[in-house]
Coordinates of C-alpha atoms in Angstrom, one line a residue:
X1 CA -9.3 -5.5 14.5
X2 CA -9.4 -5.6 10.9
X3 CA -13.0 -6.8 10.4
X4 CA -14.3 -3.8 9.4
X5 CA -11.7 -2.5 7.4
X6 CA -13.1 -0.8 4.3
X7 CA -12.6 2.5 2.0
X8 CA -9.1 4.0 1.2
X9 CA -6.0 3.0 3.2
X10 CA -3.4 4.9 1.5
X11 CA 0.1 3.4 1.1
X12 CA 2.1 6.1 2.6
X13 CA 5.3 7.5 1.3
X14 CA 8.3 8.0 3.7
X15 CA 9.4 11.7 3.6
X16 CA 13.0 12.4 3.7
X17 CA 15.2 15.6 3.7
X18 CA 17.5 16.3 0.8
X19 CA 20.5 14.7 2.9
X20 CA 18.5 11.3 3.2
X21 CA 17.6 12.0 6.9
X22 CA 13.9 11.2 7.8
X23 CA 11.3 14.1 7.6
X24 CA 9.4 13.5 10.7
X25 CA 7.7 17.0 10.1
X26 CA 6.5 16.1 6.8
X27 CA 5.1 12.6 8.2
X28 CA 2.6 15.3 9.9
X29 CA 1.7 17.0 7.1
X30 CA 1.5 14.2 4.9
X31 CA -0.9 12.3 7.0
X32 CA -3.1 15.5 7.2
X33 CA -3.2 15.5 3.5
X34 CA -4.0 11.9 3.1
X35 CA -7.0 12.1 5.8
X36 CA -8.2 15.2 4.1
X37 CA -8.5 13.5 1.0
X38 CA -10.6 10.5 2.2
X39 CA -8.1 8.0 3.8
X40 CA -9.4 6.0 6.7
X41 CA -6.4 4.9 7.4
X42 CA -2.9 4.4 6.3
X43 CA -0.3 1.7 5.4
X44 CA 3.0 2.7 6.4
X45 CA 6.4 1.0 5.2
X46 CA 5.3 -0.8 2.1
X47 CA 7.3 -1.3 -0.9
X48 CA 6.6 2.2 -2.2
X49 CA 6.9 3.5 1.0
X50 CA 10.8 2.8 0.8
X51 CA 10.8 0.4 3.9
X52 CA 13.7 -1.6 2.4
X53 CA 16.1 1.6 2.9
X54 CA 15.4 2.0 6.7
X55 CA 17.3 0.3 9.7
X56 CA 14.8 -1.5 12.1
X57 CA 15.0 1.6 14.4
X58 CA 13.9 4.1 11.6
X59 CA 11.2 1.8 10.7
X60 CA 9.6 1.8 14.1
X61 CA 10.2 5.6 14.8
X62 CA 8.3 6.2 11.2
X63 CA 5.6 4.1 12.1
X64 CA 5.4 5.6 15.8
X65 CA 5.1 9.0 14.0
X66 CA 2.3 8.1 11.7
X67 CA 0.5 6.6 14.9
X68 CA 0.9 9.8 16.6
X69 CA -0.5 11.8 13.7
X70 CA -3.4 9.3 13.0
X71 CA -6.1 10.9 15.2
X72 CA -6.8 7.1 16.3
X73 CA -7.4 6.1 12.5
X74 CA -6.1 2.8 11.5
X75 CA -2.3 2.5 11.1
X76 CA -1.0 -0.4 9.2
X77 CA 2.6 -1.3 9.3
X78 CA 4.6 -3.3 6.7
X79 CA 7.1 -5.4 8.5
X80 CA 8.0 -8.2 5.7
X81 CA 11.7 -8.8 5.8
X82 CA 14.0 -11.8 4.7
X83 CA 14.0 -13.0 8.1
X84 CA 11.6 -13.9 10.9
X85 CA 13.6 -12.6 13.6
X86 CA 13.6 -9.1 12.5
X87 CA 10.1 -9.4 11.5
X88 CA 9.2 -10.4 15.1
X89 CA 11.1 -7.6 16.7
X90 CA 10.2 -4.9 14.4
X91 CA 6.1 -6.2 14.8
X92 CA 6.8 -6.2 18.6
X93 CA 7.8 -2.7 18.8
X94 CA 5.4 -1.1 16.3
X95 CA 2.3 -2.8 18.0
X96 CA 3.8 -1.6 21.3
X97 CA 3.8 2.0 19.7
X98 CA 0.1 1.8 18.9
X99 CA 0.1 0.2 15.4
X100 CA -3.5 -1.6 14.5
X101 CA -2.1 -4.4 12.5
X102 CA 1.1 -5.3 10.3
X103 CA 1.3 -6.5 6.8
X104 CA 3.4 -9.6 5.7
X105 CA 4.5 -10.7 2.4
X106 CA 6.2 -13.6 2.4
X107 CA 9.9 -13.7 1.1
X108 CA 11.2 -15.0 -2.3
X109 CA 12.6 -18.2 -0.5
X110 CA 9.1 -19.4 -0.2
X111 CA 8.6 -21.9 -3.1
X112 CA 5.7 -24.0 -2.5
X113 CA 2.6 -24.2 -0.5
X114 CA 4.4 -26.4 1.9
X115 CA 7.1 -23.6 2.3
X116 CA 4.3 -20.9 2.6
X117 CA 2.5 -22.9 5.6
X118 CA 6.0 -23.7 7.5
X119 CA 6.8 -20.0 7.0
X120 CA 3.6 -18.7 8.7
X121 CA 3.9 -21.2 11.4
X122 CA 7.1 -20.0 12.2
X123 CA 5.9 -16.3 12.1
X124 CA 2.9 -16.6 14.3
X125 CA 4.6 -18.9 16.8
X126 CA 6.8 -15.4 17.2
X127 CA 4.1 -12.7 16.8
X128 CA 1.2 -14.5 18.4
X129 CA -2.5 -12.9 18.1
X130 CA -1.0 -9.7 16.1
X131 CA -3.6 -8.7 13.4
X132 CA -2.1 -9.2 10.1
X133 CA -2.7 -8.2 6.5
X134 CA -1.5 -10.9 3.9
X135 CA 0.3 -9.1 0.8
X136 CA 0.0 -11.3 -2.1
X137 CA 2.6 -9.2 -4.5
X138 CA 4.3 -11.8 -6.6
X139 CA 5.8 -8.8 -8.6
X140 CA 7.8 -7.7 -5.6
X141 CA 8.1 -10.9 -3.7
X142 CA 8.5 -13.6 -6.4
X143 CA 6.1 -15.7 -4.3
X144 CA 3.1 -17.0 -6.1
X145 CA 0.3 -18.2 -3.6
X146 CA -2.4 -20.1 -5.1
X147 CA -6.0 -19.7 -4.0
X148 CA -6.0 -22.9 -2.2
X149 CA -3.1 -22.1 -0.5
X150 CA -4.5 -18.7 0.9
X151 CA -7.7 -20.3 1.6
X152 CA -5.6 -22.9 3.8
X153 CA -3.7 -19.9 5.2
X154 CA -6.8 -18.2 6.4
X155 CA -8.5 -21.2 7.7
X156 CA -5.1 -22.3 9.6
X157 CA -4.5 -18.5 11.1
X158 CA -7.4 -16.4 12.4
X159 CA -4.9 -13.7 12.7
X160 CA -4.9 -12.9 9.1
X161 CA -8.0 -10.5 9.0
X162 CA -7.3 -8.8 5.5
X163 CA -5.6 -9.6 2.1
X164 CA -4.1 -7.3 -0.1
X165 CA -4.2 -8.6 -3.3
X166 CA -1.9 -7.7 -6.0
X167 CA -1.4 -10.5 -8.1
X168 CA -2.3 -10.0 -11.7
X169 CA -4.8 -10.2 -13.1
X170 CA -6.2 -9.0 -9.7
X171 CA -10.2 -8.8 -10.6
X172 CA -10.2 -12.4 -11.6
X173 CA -8.2 -13.6 -8.3
X174 CA -10.4 -11.6 -6.0
X175 CA -13.5 -13.6 -7.7
X176 CA -11.6 -16.6 -6.9
X177 CA -10.8 -15.6 -3.5
X178 CA -14.2 -14.6 -2.5
X179 CA -15.4 -17.9 -3.6
X180 CA -12.9 -20.4 -2.0
X181 CA -12.0 -18.6 1.2
X182 CA -13.7 -17.7 4.6
X183 CA -15.1 -14.3 4.8
X184 CA -12.0 -11.7 4.7
X185 CA -11.6 -8.1 3.7
X186 CA -9.9 -7.8 0.4
X187 CA -8.1 -4.5 -0.6
X188 CA -6.2 -3.8 -3.6
X189 CA -2.9 -2.2 -4.7
X190 CA -0.9 -2.2 -7.9
X191 CA -1.1 1.5 -7.5
X192 CA -4.9 1.7 -8.0
X193 CA -4.6 1.1 -11.8
X194 CA -7.5 -1.7 -12.0
X195 CA -9.5 -0.3 -9.1
X196 CA -12.9 0.0 -10.8
X197 CA -12.8 -3.4 -11.8
X198 CA -11.5 -5.0 -8.5
X199 CA -14.2 -3.0 -6.6
X200 CA -17.0 -4.4 -9.1
X201 CA -15.5 -8.0 -8.1
X202 CA -15.8 -7.8 -4.4
X203 CA -12.9 -5.8 -3.3
X204 CA -13.5 -3.8 0.0
X205 CA -11.6 -0.7 -0.9
X206 CA -8.3 0.5 -2.1
X207 CA -4.6 0.1 -0.4
X208 CA -2.6 2.1 -2.8
X209 CA -0.6 5.4 -3.4
X210 CA -1.5 8.0 -5.7
X211 CA -0.9 11.9 -5.3
X212 CA -4.6 12.5 -5.9
X213 CA -5.7 10.1 -3.0
X214 CA -9.4 11.7 -3.5
X215 CA -9.7 10.1 -6.6
X216 CA -9.1 6.8 -5.1
X217 CA -11.6 7.5 -2.1
X218 CA -14.1 9.0 -4.5
X219 CA -14.1 6.1 -6.9
X220 CA -14.9 3.8 -3.9
X221 CA -17.5 6.3 -2.5
X222 CA -19.0 6.3 -6.0
X223 CA -18.9 2.6 -6.3
X224 CA -20.3 2.0 -3.2
X225 CA -23.5 4.2 -3.5
X226 CA -24.1 2.5 -7.1
X227 CA -22.8 4.9 -9.3
X228 CA -20.8 2.6 -11.7
X229 CA -20.6 5.1 -14.4
X230 CA -19.7 8.1 -12.4
X231 CA -16.8 6.1 -10.7
X232 CA -15.5 4.7 -14.0
X233 CA -15.9 8.5 -15.1
X234 CA -13.7 9.8 -12.2
X235 CA -11.1 7.1 -12.5
X236 CA -10.6 7.9 -16.3
X237 CA -10.2 11.5 -15.6
X238 CA -6.9 10.9 -13.7
X239 CA -5.9 7.9 -15.4
X240 CA -2.8 9.6 -17.4
X241 CA -1.3 10.5 -14.2
X242 CA -1.9 7.5 -12.3
X243 CA -0.4 5.6 -15.2
X244 CA 2.6 7.8 -15.1
X245 CA 3.2 7.1 -11.3
X246 CA 3.2 3.3 -12.0
X247 CA 6.5 3.0 -13.0
X248 CA 8.3 1.4 -10.0
X249 CA 10.8 3.6 -8.2
X250 CA 10.9 6.1 -10.7
X251 CA 7.2 6.5 -10.5
X252 CA 7.5 6.9 -6.9
X253 CA 9.8 10.0 -7.5
X254 CA 6.9 11.3 -9.7
X255 CA 4.6 11.1 -6.8
X256 CA 6.6 12.6 -4.3
X257 CA 7.2 15.3 -6.8
X258 CA 3.5 16.0 -7.0
X259 CA 2.9 15.7 -3.3
X260 CA 5.4 18.3 -2.8
X261 CA 3.6 20.6 -5.5
X262 CA 0.5 20.0 -3.4
X263 CA 1.8 20.9 -0.2
X264 CA 2.1 17.7 1.5
X265 CA 6.0 17.2 1.3
X266 CA 8.7 19.3 1.9
X267 CA 11.1 17.6 -0.3
X268 CA 10.7 15.3 -3.0
X269 CA 13.8 13.3 -2.4
X270 CA 14.0 9.4 -2.4
X271 CA 16.8 7.7 0.0
X272 CA 19.6 6.6 -1.9
X273 CA 20.0 4.1 -3.9
X274 CA 17.0 5.7 -5.9
X275 CA 16.4 8.1 -8.8
X276 CA 16.2 11.8 -9.1
X277 CA 14.2 13.7 -11.6
X278 CA 16.0 15.6 -14.3
X279 CA 14.8 18.4 -16.4
X280 CA 13.5 16.5 -19.0
X281 CA 11.2 14.2 -16.7
X282 CA 10.1 17.5 -15.2
X283 CA 9.4 19.0 -18.2
X284 CA 7.3 15.9 -19.4
X285 CA 5.3 16.0 -16.1
X286 CA 4.2 19.4 -16.6
X287 CA 3.0 18.8 -20.3
X288 CA 1.2 15.8 -18.9
X289 CA -0.3 18.0 -16.2
X290 CA -1.3 20.8 -18.7
X291 CA -3.2 18.4 -20.6
X292 CA -5.6 17.5 -17.6
X293 CA -8.0 19.4 -15.5
X294 CA -6.8 18.6 -11.9
X295 CA -7.6 20.2 -8.7
X296 CA -5.0 21.8 -6.7

């Protein structure tokens, strides 16, 4: 199911109404926006999708709506949770709704390579042959997976068909993974900040969010076509805004505001607790955009 995963798989936002309720209609418009700008699939309920603010029932409902809007494109659902029981139940339900795979980041309780193997022993004992994207994101999870430990996971669990690599410096780790691991797809996150270098090191595409997903897909397409200079030039033309959005949850607020302006979302609100942009924030964004030549 994940052997052919390449190209842009956007980490999708979760839309909310101003009162914090899930905006299911905006899931439809947001999906169309992503696909129109080069996404081959979506990863929903990731860290930047505010998954931690949803109940398990809401998470399943959001995933189901993204599946319904996918037009048979790939939908990967983040199911990371502190407890395996919740992870397994949400996995069961989202796969029943038509998801193609789940993404799992080990919880912060995992401290050693032995802990890591035991954790995934328990996970796969519960979720069976479900296709899995292994997320390596120590900035969020506090779990540092060594390359030998990841190679051991891949050898032990063939259900892991792809890695989302976000451990910095990610280009170097991609090189090491390619040398040490069985063949596996590697996609990259970190808001796309290091995408050209990651692709040059052997990544198969971005799994990231940005308010201009056409940049992410365009860089991948140019690099795949052998136009290294063109890929870097395109990336650099968006870098001020890309950097501005790469500021944790506050950056997600910026991203949602940009996608509201582009017609993809009805509201830019984050579910609480979360930041909201004030007049100074919006004025800074307006000035930044005035210095860039961006499409509508």
